[in-house]
Amino acid sequence: MANIGQDEDFAAAQKKAEKLGAKKVFIEDLRSEFVEDFIWPAVQANAVYEDRYLLGTAVARPCIGRSQVAIARREGAQFVSHGATGKGNDQIRFELTCYALYPEVKIIAPWRVPEFYNRFKGRIDLMDYAQKHGIPVPVTPQAPWSMDANLMHISYESGILENPKSNAPADLYLMTKNPEDSPNTPDVLEIEFSKGVPVKVTNVKESTSKDSPLDIFSYLNEIGGKHGVGRIDIVENRFIGMKSRGIYETPGGTILLQAHLDIETFTMDKEVRRIKQGLGIKFAELVYNGFWYSPECDFVRHCIDKSQENVEGKVQLSVFKGQVYIMGRESTKSLYNEELVSMDVQGDYDPCDASGFIKINAVRLREHHRLQGLSSVKK
């Protein structure tokens, strides 16, 4: 069992496993490596799948799988198993990780074993079985949805949420307050970046700060959750070919995305950023689809890491009523030239140069419209 920041009674989980017949129980604290090895590269990439999903589940799976495989190798286990459904993305993410890091391994996936899925048609059958045999489970008929929680987010899907028109129950959200009920005064934060990752967060009003990766991310979750930041309700395209409805809470990740986008634009060359933006989209797709340990994802991560060499500085922002508002930024690596861009100072720039720049860029447009476009159409 991986501790990646979910709210879990690990002692109770160990007792449950032993009661069910486990010979050995491994509960691994992976929180720090989850932040540093998986969340931070996603922050550097501005990784967002299909423009909205910050990949909280997808980035956790290779972290869990890596540790599971390490234990399997150490224990001499030839088999590993997972409980992911046969319709979802997680079976792919877990298994591609396992095969990449342990090529000889064999995988048991009950939801793809006919004897299992013919007996248990779905979650209701499983709940009935658990109740009959005294197996405690967190899912109840009153809260019949699937939930995945970790340090980065909580996701909710399945059950009553499968109807895409149905509104989420008000009591569904566990990580964030309803923005309507959040404080009436904002928290003002200063986030310091080095090489594209946060190295310090300071609450300006309270003069408190955090500077370890785990503490930084946990604190941003706390502030974001308090103000109802990071809620989304979306329909997304699963890798396996179907659409699914998911509800996500990603408070700390949402704050970091806005802050990182700001400091990156401030310090990165325009054309480098254009290329890097495409790499970020590709990275998000690879991670979503389970290819964290593929050679192409390794290549993309190295390119993104290279792009972050000068992404350093501080961003001030306000967190309030479900929103993140950027207030200012500073950096010794900034490419912003105040005198050059000023409307009040001439600076080292001749406005006459713009005439030639515009005319050169107009050549293509003039020829296109002269020969094929609007100006060639007879009235």
Short mmCIF file of C-alpha atoms in Angstrom, two decimals:
data_model
loop_
_atom_site.label_atom_id
_atom_site.label_comp_id
_atom_site.label_asym_id
_atom_site.label_seq_id
_atom_site.Cartn_x
_atom_site.Cartn_y
_atom_site.Cartn_z
CA MET A 1 0.00 0.00 0.00
CA ALA A 2 1.35 3.40 -0.98
CA ASN A 3 1.02 6.44 1.26
CA ILE A 4 0.91 9.25 -1.31
CA GLY A 5 -0.93 11.70 0.93
CA GLN A 6 -4.44 10.26 1.05
CA ASP A 7 -6.40 10.54 4.28
CA GLU A 8 -6.15 6.90 5.34
CA ASP A 9 -5.97 4.88 8.54
CA PHE A 10 -2.89 2.87 7.61
CA ALA A 11 -2.84 0.89 10.86
CA ALA A 12 -6.42 -0.23 10.23
CA ALA A 13 -5.53 -1.07 6.63
CA GLN A 14 -2.68 -3.29 7.80
CA LYS A 15 -4.96 -5.13 10.24
CA LYS A 16 -7.56 -5.56 7.49
CA ALA A 17 -4.96 -7.00 5.10
CA GLU A 18 -3.68 -9.43 7.72
CA LYS A 19 -7.23 -10.48 8.61
CA LEU A 20 -7.91 -11.18 4.93
CA GLY A 21 -4.88 -13.47 4.82
CA ALA A 22 -1.87 -11.41 3.77
CA LYS A 23 1.45 -13.01 4.82
CA LYS A 24 3.33 -9.70 4.60
CA VAL A 25 2.09 -6.12 4.45
CA PHE A 26 4.16 -3.27 3.03
CA ILE A 27 2.97 0.30 3.65
CA GLU A 28 5.41 2.66 1.95
CA ASP A 29 5.56 6.41 2.63
CA LEU A 30 6.05 7.79 -0.87
CA ARG A 31 4.87 11.35 -0.25
CA SER A 32 8.21 13.12 -0.69
CA GLU A 33 9.22 11.21 -3.80
CA PHE A 34 5.73 11.68 -5.22
CA VAL A 35 6.17 15.46 -4.97
CA GLU A 36 9.78 15.67 -6.12
CA ASP A 37 9.88 12.97 -8.81
CA PHE A 38 6.37 13.23 -10.24
CA ILE A 39 4.46 16.39 -9.26
CA TRP A 40 7.39 18.74 -9.81
CA PRO A 41 7.99 17.56 -13.43
CA ALA A 42 4.27 18.07 -14.07
CA VAL A 43 4.56 21.62 -12.68
CA GLN A 44 7.56 22.34 -14.91
CA ALA A 45 5.58 21.09 -17.91
CA ASN A 46 2.37 23.02 -17.05
CA ALA A 47 0.86 19.58 -17.62
CA VAL A 48 -2.87 19.76 -18.32
CA TYR A 49 -4.76 17.05 -20.21
CA GLU A 50 -7.40 18.27 -22.66
CA ASP A 51 -7.06 21.84 -21.37
CA ARG A 52 -8.55 21.15 -17.91
CA TYR A 53 -7.36 18.04 -16.06
CA LEU A 54 -4.18 18.45 -13.98
CA LEU A 55 -3.44 14.69 -13.99
CA GLY A 56 -3.58 14.05 -10.25
CA THR A 57 -4.36 10.33 -10.64
CA ALA A 58 -2.21 9.83 -13.74
CA VAL A 59 1.01 11.14 -12.15
CA ALA A 60 0.46 9.02 -9.04
CA ARG A 61 0.22 5.67 -10.84
CA PRO A 62 3.87 5.47 -12.00
CA CYS A 63 4.96 6.44 -8.48
CA ILE A 64 2.89 3.63 -6.92
CA GLY A 65 3.87 1.14 -9.61
CA ARG A 66 7.58 1.87 -9.21
CA SER A 67 7.46 1.06 -5.51
CA GLN A 68 5.28 -2.01 -6.03
CA VAL A 69 7.74 -3.41 -8.57
CA ALA A 70 10.71 -2.69 -6.29
CA ILE A 71 9.07 -4.71 -3.51
CA ALA A 72 8.13 -7.52 -5.89
CA ARG A 73 11.72 -7.79 -7.10
CA ARG A 74 13.09 -7.66 -3.56
CA GLU A 75 10.69 -10.38 -2.39
CA GLY A 76 11.21 -12.53 -5.45
CA ALA A 77 7.56 -12.27 -6.44
CA GLN A 78 6.72 -13.34 -9.98
CA PHE A 79 3.23 -11.81 -9.90
CA VAL A 80 1.79 -8.39 -9.08
CA SER A 81 -1.88 -7.44 -8.97
CA HIS A 82 -4.14 -4.39 -9.05
CA GLY A 83 -7.84 -3.70 -8.66
CA ALA A 84 -8.30 -1.32 -11.58
CA THR A 85 -11.42 -1.79 -13.67
CA GLY A 86 -11.19 -3.31 -17.15
CA LYS A 87 -12.73 -0.18 -18.70
CA GLY A 88 -10.44 2.52 -17.35
CA ASN A 89 -7.05 4.14 -17.72
CA ASP A 90 -5.47 2.88 -14.50
CA GLN A 91 -5.07 -0.71 -15.65
CA ILE A 92 -2.95 0.63 -18.51
CA ARG A 93 -0.93 2.98 -16.31
CA PHE A 94 -0.14 0.34 -13.69
CA GLU A 95 0.69 -2.40 -16.15
CA LEU A 96 2.83 -0.34 -18.51
CA THR A 97 4.81 0.78 -15.45
CA CYS A 98 5.23 -2.79 -14.23
CA TYR A 99 6.25 -4.17 -17.63
CA ALA A 100 8.71 -1.33 -18.19
CA LEU A 101 10.44 -1.76 -14.82
CA TYR A 102 10.03 -5.55 -14.46
CA PRO A 103 9.75 -7.04 -17.98
CA GLU A 104 9.34 -10.64 -16.79
CA VAL A 105 6.51 -9.93 -14.35
CA LYS A 106 3.08 -11.52 -14.64
CA ILE A 107 0.02 -9.45 -13.75
CA ILE A 108 -3.25 -10.53 -12.15
CA ALA A 109 -6.09 -8.13 -13.01
CA PRO A 110 -9.34 -9.53 -11.48
CA TRP A 111 -11.59 -7.14 -13.42
CA ARG A 112 -10.40 -8.84 -16.61
CA VAL A 113 -10.89 -12.41 -15.32
CA PRO A 114 -14.23 -13.79 -16.60
CA GLU A 115 -14.90 -15.78 -13.42
CA PHE A 116 -14.65 -12.54 -11.46
CA TYR A 117 -16.55 -10.08 -13.64
CA ASN A 118 -19.31 -12.59 -14.43
CA ARG A 119 -19.89 -13.04 -10.71
CA PHE A 120 -19.56 -9.38 -9.79
CA LYS A 121 -21.36 -7.28 -12.39
CA GLY A 122 -20.38 -4.02 -10.73
CA ARG A 123 -19.97 -2.05 -7.56
CA ILE A 124 -23.35 -2.99 -6.05
CA ASP A 125 -22.48 -6.70 -6.21
CA LEU A 126 -19.15 -5.96 -4.56
CA MET A 127 -20.76 -3.92 -1.78
CA ASP A 128 -23.21 -6.75 -1.11
CA TYR A 129 -20.38 -9.27 -0.95
CA ALA A 130 -18.35 -7.05 1.40
CA GLN A 131 -21.33 -6.56 3.71
CA LYS A 132 -22.11 -10.29 3.75
CA HIS A 133 -18.54 -11.21 4.66
CA GLY A 134 -17.83 -8.38 7.09
CA ILE A 135 -15.29 -6.60 4.90
CA PRO A 136 -15.21 -2.86 5.67
CA VAL A 137 -15.25 -0.62 2.59
CA PRO A 138 -15.58 3.19 2.31
CA VAL A 139 -18.19 3.06 -0.47
CA THR A 140 -21.82 2.99 0.66
CA PRO A 141 -25.19 3.12 -1.12
CA GLN A 142 -25.46 6.70 0.21
CA ALA A 143 -22.16 7.68 -1.44
CA PRO A 144 -22.00 5.36 -4.44
CA TRP A 145 -19.12 6.78 -6.39
CA SER A 146 -15.50 5.85 -6.92
CA MET A 147 -12.91 8.08 -5.27
CA ASP A 148 -9.14 8.31 -5.72
CA ALA A 149 -7.28 10.51 -3.24
CA ASN A 150 -3.65 11.51 -3.01
CA LEU A 151 -1.55 14.52 -2.09
CA MET A 152 -2.22 16.18 -5.45
CA HIS A 153 -5.97 15.74 -5.75
CA ILE A 154 -9.16 13.79 -5.16
CA SER A 155 -11.11 12.43 -8.12
CA TYR A 156 -14.71 11.25 -8.13
CA GLU A 157 -16.40 9.17 -10.82
CA SER A 158 -18.79 6.28 -11.44
CA GLY A 159 -22.06 5.54 -9.67
CA ILE A 160 -24.55 8.42 -9.73
CA LEU A 161 -21.93 10.61 -11.44
CA GLU A 162 -22.09 8.54 -14.63
CA ASN A 163 -25.07 10.62 -15.74
CA PRO A 164 -23.19 13.66 -17.10
CA LYS A 165 -26.20 15.91 -16.50
CA SER A 166 -26.44 15.12 -12.78
CA ASN A 167 -25.10 17.80 -10.47
CA ALA A 168 -22.52 16.66 -7.93
CA PRO A 169 -23.95 16.41 -4.40
CA ALA A 170 -22.83 19.29 -2.18
CA ASP A 171 -21.26 16.90 0.32
CA LEU A 172 -19.12 15.14 -2.31
CA TYR A 173 -16.11 17.47 -2.04
CA LEU A 174 -13.63 16.56 0.68
CA MET A 175 -10.52 18.60 -0.17
CA THR A 176 -11.98 22.05 -0.86
CA LYS A 177 -14.57 24.31 0.70
CA ASN A 178 -17.46 25.59 -1.33
CA PRO A 179 -16.18 28.99 -2.56
CA GLU A 180 -19.41 30.54 -1.27
CA ASP A 181 -18.48 29.42 2.25
CA SER A 182 -14.79 30.30 2.02
CA PRO A 183 -13.19 33.19 3.98
CA ASN A 184 -14.05 36.77 3.05
CA THR A 185 -10.41 37.84 3.17
CA PRO A 186 -7.77 36.50 0.74
CA ASP A 187 -4.48 34.81 1.52
CA VAL A 188 -1.58 36.55 -0.22
CA LEU A 189 1.29 34.21 -1.06
CA GLU A 190 4.76 34.65 -2.51
CA ILE A 191 6.07 31.57 -4.31
CA GLU A 192 9.77 31.37 -5.16
CA PHE A 193 10.91 29.21 -8.07
CA SER A 194 14.29 27.80 -9.08
CA LYS A 195 14.68 25.88 -12.35
CA GLY A 196 10.91 25.80 -12.70
CA VAL A 197 10.07 24.20 -9.35
CA PRO A 198 8.91 25.94 -6.17
CA VAL A 199 11.56 26.18 -3.46
CA LYS A 200 9.73 28.39 -0.97
CA VAL A 201 6.23 29.64 -0.26
CA THR A 202 5.55 32.56 2.09
CA ASN A 203 2.25 33.78 3.47
CA VAL A 204 2.83 37.52 3.20
CA LYS A 205 0.29 38.58 5.82
CA GLU A 206 1.28 35.95 8.37
CA SER A 207 5.05 36.07 7.63
CA THR A 208 5.23 32.27 7.67
CA SER A 209 7.01 30.15 5.09
CA LYS A 210 7.62 26.57 3.96
CA ASP A 211 10.69 25.43 2.07
CA SER A 212 10.70 21.63 1.74
CA PRO A 213 8.92 20.15 -1.31
CA LEU A 214 6.41 18.16 0.74
CA ASP A 215 5.70 21.07 3.10
CA ILE A 216 5.32 23.53 0.21
CA PHE A 217 2.79 21.39 -1.62
CA SER A 218 0.87 20.46 1.53
CA TYR A 219 0.61 24.13 2.52
CA LEU A 220 -0.63 25.16 -0.92
CA ASN A 221 -3.28 22.42 -0.63
CA GLU A 222 -4.31 23.84 2.72
CA ILE A 223 -4.63 27.41 1.42
CA GLY A 224 -6.26 26.40 -1.84
CA GLY A 225 -8.68 24.08 -0.06
CA LYS A 226 -9.66 26.79 2.41
CA HIS A 227 -10.61 29.10 -0.46
CA GLY A 228 -12.30 26.50 -2.68
CA VAL A 229 -9.65 26.57 -5.43
CA GLY A 230 -9.23 23.81 -8.01
CA ARG A 231 -12.66 22.25 -8.52
CA ILE A 232 -13.55 21.02 -12.01
CA ASP A 233 -16.35 18.85 -13.40
CA ILE A 234 -15.48 17.51 -16.87
CA VAL A 235 -16.06 14.86 -19.49
CA GLU A 236 -12.74 13.53 -20.76
CA ASN A 237 -11.48 11.05 -23.35
CA ARG A 238 -10.05 7.88 -21.85
CA PHE A 239 -7.10 6.30 -23.62
CA ILE A 240 -9.08 3.09 -24.06
CA GLY A 241 -11.53 4.88 -26.35
CA MET A 242 -14.55 5.98 -24.33
CA LYS A 243 -15.61 9.24 -22.74
CA SER A 244 -15.99 9.46 -18.96
CA ARG A 245 -17.21 12.05 -16.49
CA GLY A 246 -14.83 13.03 -13.70
CA ILE A 247 -14.94 15.55 -10.87
CA TYR A 248 -11.60 16.72 -9.51
CA GLU A 249 -10.23 18.82 -6.65
CA THR A 250 -6.64 20.01 -7.16
CA PRO A 251 -6.11 23.04 -4.90
CA GLY A 252 -2.31 23.21 -4.58
CA GLY A 253 -1.72 22.13 -8.16
CA THR A 254 -4.03 24.85 -9.47
CA ILE A 255 -2.18 27.55 -7.52
CA LEU A 256 1.18 26.28 -8.78
CA LEU A 257 0.01 26.10 -12.40
CA GLN A 258 -0.94 29.80 -12.38
CA ALA A 259 2.26 30.85 -10.59
CA HIS A 260 4.53 28.78 -12.82
CA LEU A 261 2.88 29.98 -16.03
CA ASP A 262 3.55 33.54 -14.89
CA ILE A 263 7.23 33.17 -13.93
CA GLU A 264 7.90 31.05 -17.02
CA THR A 265 6.54 33.66 -19.43
CA PHE A 266 8.53 36.32 -17.56
CA THR A 267 11.87 34.51 -17.94
CA MET A 268 11.65 32.34 -21.06
CA ASP A 269 12.36 33.29 -24.68
CA LYS A 270 9.23 33.50 -26.79
CA GLU A 271 10.20 30.86 -29.36
CA VAL A 272 11.57 28.46 -26.76
CA ARG A 273 8.29 28.76 -24.89
CA ARG A 274 6.32 28.08 -28.05
CA ILE A 275 8.18 24.78 -28.52
CA LYS A 276 7.99 23.97 -24.81
CA GLN A 277 4.23 24.57 -24.81
CA GLY A 278 3.83 21.82 -27.40
CA LEU A 279 6.07 19.52 -25.38
CA GLY A 280 3.91 20.16 -22.31
CA ILE A 281 0.80 19.03 -24.19
CA LYS A 282 2.64 15.93 -25.41
CA PHE A 283 3.90 15.20 -21.89
CA ALA A 284 0.36 15.46 -20.50
CA GLU A 285 -0.93 13.00 -23.10
CA LEU A 286 1.89 10.53 -22.43
CA VAL A 287 1.33 10.67 -18.67
CA TYR A 288 -2.45 10.36 -19.00
CA ASN A 289 -2.05 7.34 -21.27
CA GLY A 290 0.40 5.58 -18.94
CA PHE A 291 3.70 6.08 -20.76
CA TRP A 292 5.72 7.72 -17.96
CA TYR A 293 8.53 5.15 -18.35
CA SER A 294 8.60 5.22 -22.15
CA PRO A 295 11.67 6.47 -24.04
CA GLU A 296 9.62 9.24 -25.65
CA CYS A 297 8.39 10.52 -22.27
CA ASP A 298 11.94 10.43 -20.93
CA PHE A 299 13.07 12.49 -23.92
CA VAL A 300 10.26 15.02 -23.49
CA ARG A 301 10.99 15.38 -19.76
CA HIS A 302 14.66 16.09 -20.50
CA CYS A 303 13.68 18.76 -23.04
CA ILE A 304 11.27 20.38 -20.58
CA ASP A 305 13.89 20.24 -17.82
CA LYS A 306 16.36 22.02 -20.13
CA SER A 307 13.78 24.74 -20.82
CA GLN A 308 13.50 25.47 -17.09
CA GLU A 309 17.15 26.45 -16.50
CA ASN A 310 16.35 30.17 -16.22
CA VAL A 311 12.83 29.88 -14.81
CA GLU A 312 13.51 31.39 -11.43
CA GLY A 313 12.13 34.25 -9.38
CA LYS A 314 9.17 35.12 -7.17
CA VAL A 315 5.46 35.41 -7.91
CA GLN A 316 2.99 37.15 -5.61
CA LEU A 317 -0.61 36.02 -5.82
CA SER A 318 -3.91 36.22 -3.98
CA VAL A 319 -6.07 33.16 -3.27
CA PHE A 320 -9.72 34.07 -2.77
CA LYS A 321 -13.20 32.61 -3.34
CA GLY A 322 -12.17 29.82 -5.70
CA GLN A 323 -9.75 31.95 -7.73
CA VAL A 324 -6.02 32.62 -7.99
CA TYR A 325 -5.10 36.21 -8.85
CA ILE A 326 -1.53 37.03 -9.92
CA MET A 327 -0.40 40.31 -8.35
CA GLY A 328 3.25 40.70 -9.37
CA ARG A 329 6.55 38.99 -10.12
CA GLU A 330 10.32 39.56 -9.99
CA SER A 331 13.38 37.72 -11.28
CA THR A 332 17.07 38.29 -11.88
CA LYS A 333 16.63 36.20 -15.07
CA SER A 334 13.73 38.29 -16.38
CA LEU A 335 13.60 39.08 -20.11
CA TYR A 336 11.26 42.01 -19.42
CA ASN A 337 12.82 45.40 -20.30
CA GLU A 338 10.75 48.15 -18.70
CA GLU A 339 12.42 50.96 -20.62
CA LEU A 340 12.11 49.15 -23.96
CA VAL A 341 8.40 48.47 -23.56
CA SER A 342 7.47 51.81 -21.96
CA MET A 343 5.01 54.09 -23.74
CA ASP A 344 6.67 57.08 -22.05
CA VAL A 345 10.34 56.42 -22.88
CA GLN A 346 11.82 55.94 -26.38
CA GLY A 347 14.51 53.52 -25.22
CA ASP A 348 16.71 51.57 -27.62
CA TYR A 349 13.97 51.22 -30.23
CA ASP A 350 13.16 53.08 -33.44
CA PRO A 351 9.40 53.04 -34.22
CA CYS A 352 10.19 53.49 -37.91
CA ASP A 353 11.57 49.93 -37.95
CA ALA A 354 8.03 48.66 -37.41
CA SER A 355 7.00 49.86 -40.89
CA GLY A 356 9.38 47.46 -42.62
CA PHE A 357 8.48 44.67 -40.21
CA ILE A 358 4.78 45.07 -41.02
CA LYS A 359 5.35 45.30 -44.80
CA ILE A 360 7.47 42.13 -44.87
CA ASN A 361 4.81 40.24 -42.92
CA ALA A 362 2.13 41.63 -45.27
CA VAL A 363 3.78 40.21 -48.43
CA ARG A 364 2.30 36.75 -47.89
CA LEU A 365 -1.14 38.11 -46.98
CA ARG A 366 -1.24 40.47 -49.99
CA GLU A 367 -0.31 37.69 -52.42
CA HIS A 368 -2.75 35.21 -50.94
CA HIS A 369 -5.70 37.57 -51.13
CA ARG A 370 -4.64 38.96 -54.52
CA LEU A 371 -4.55 35.49 -56.09
CA GLN A 372 -6.99 33.41 -54.03
CA GLY A 373 -8.64 35.56 -51.44
CA LEU A 374 -11.19 38.26 -50.95
CA SER A 375 -9.55 40.85 -53.22
CA SER A 376 -9.69 38.45 -56.22
CA VAL A 377 -13.46 37.96 -55.94
CA LYS A 378 -15.33 39.98 -58.57
CA LYS A 379 -18.12 42.16 -57.24
#
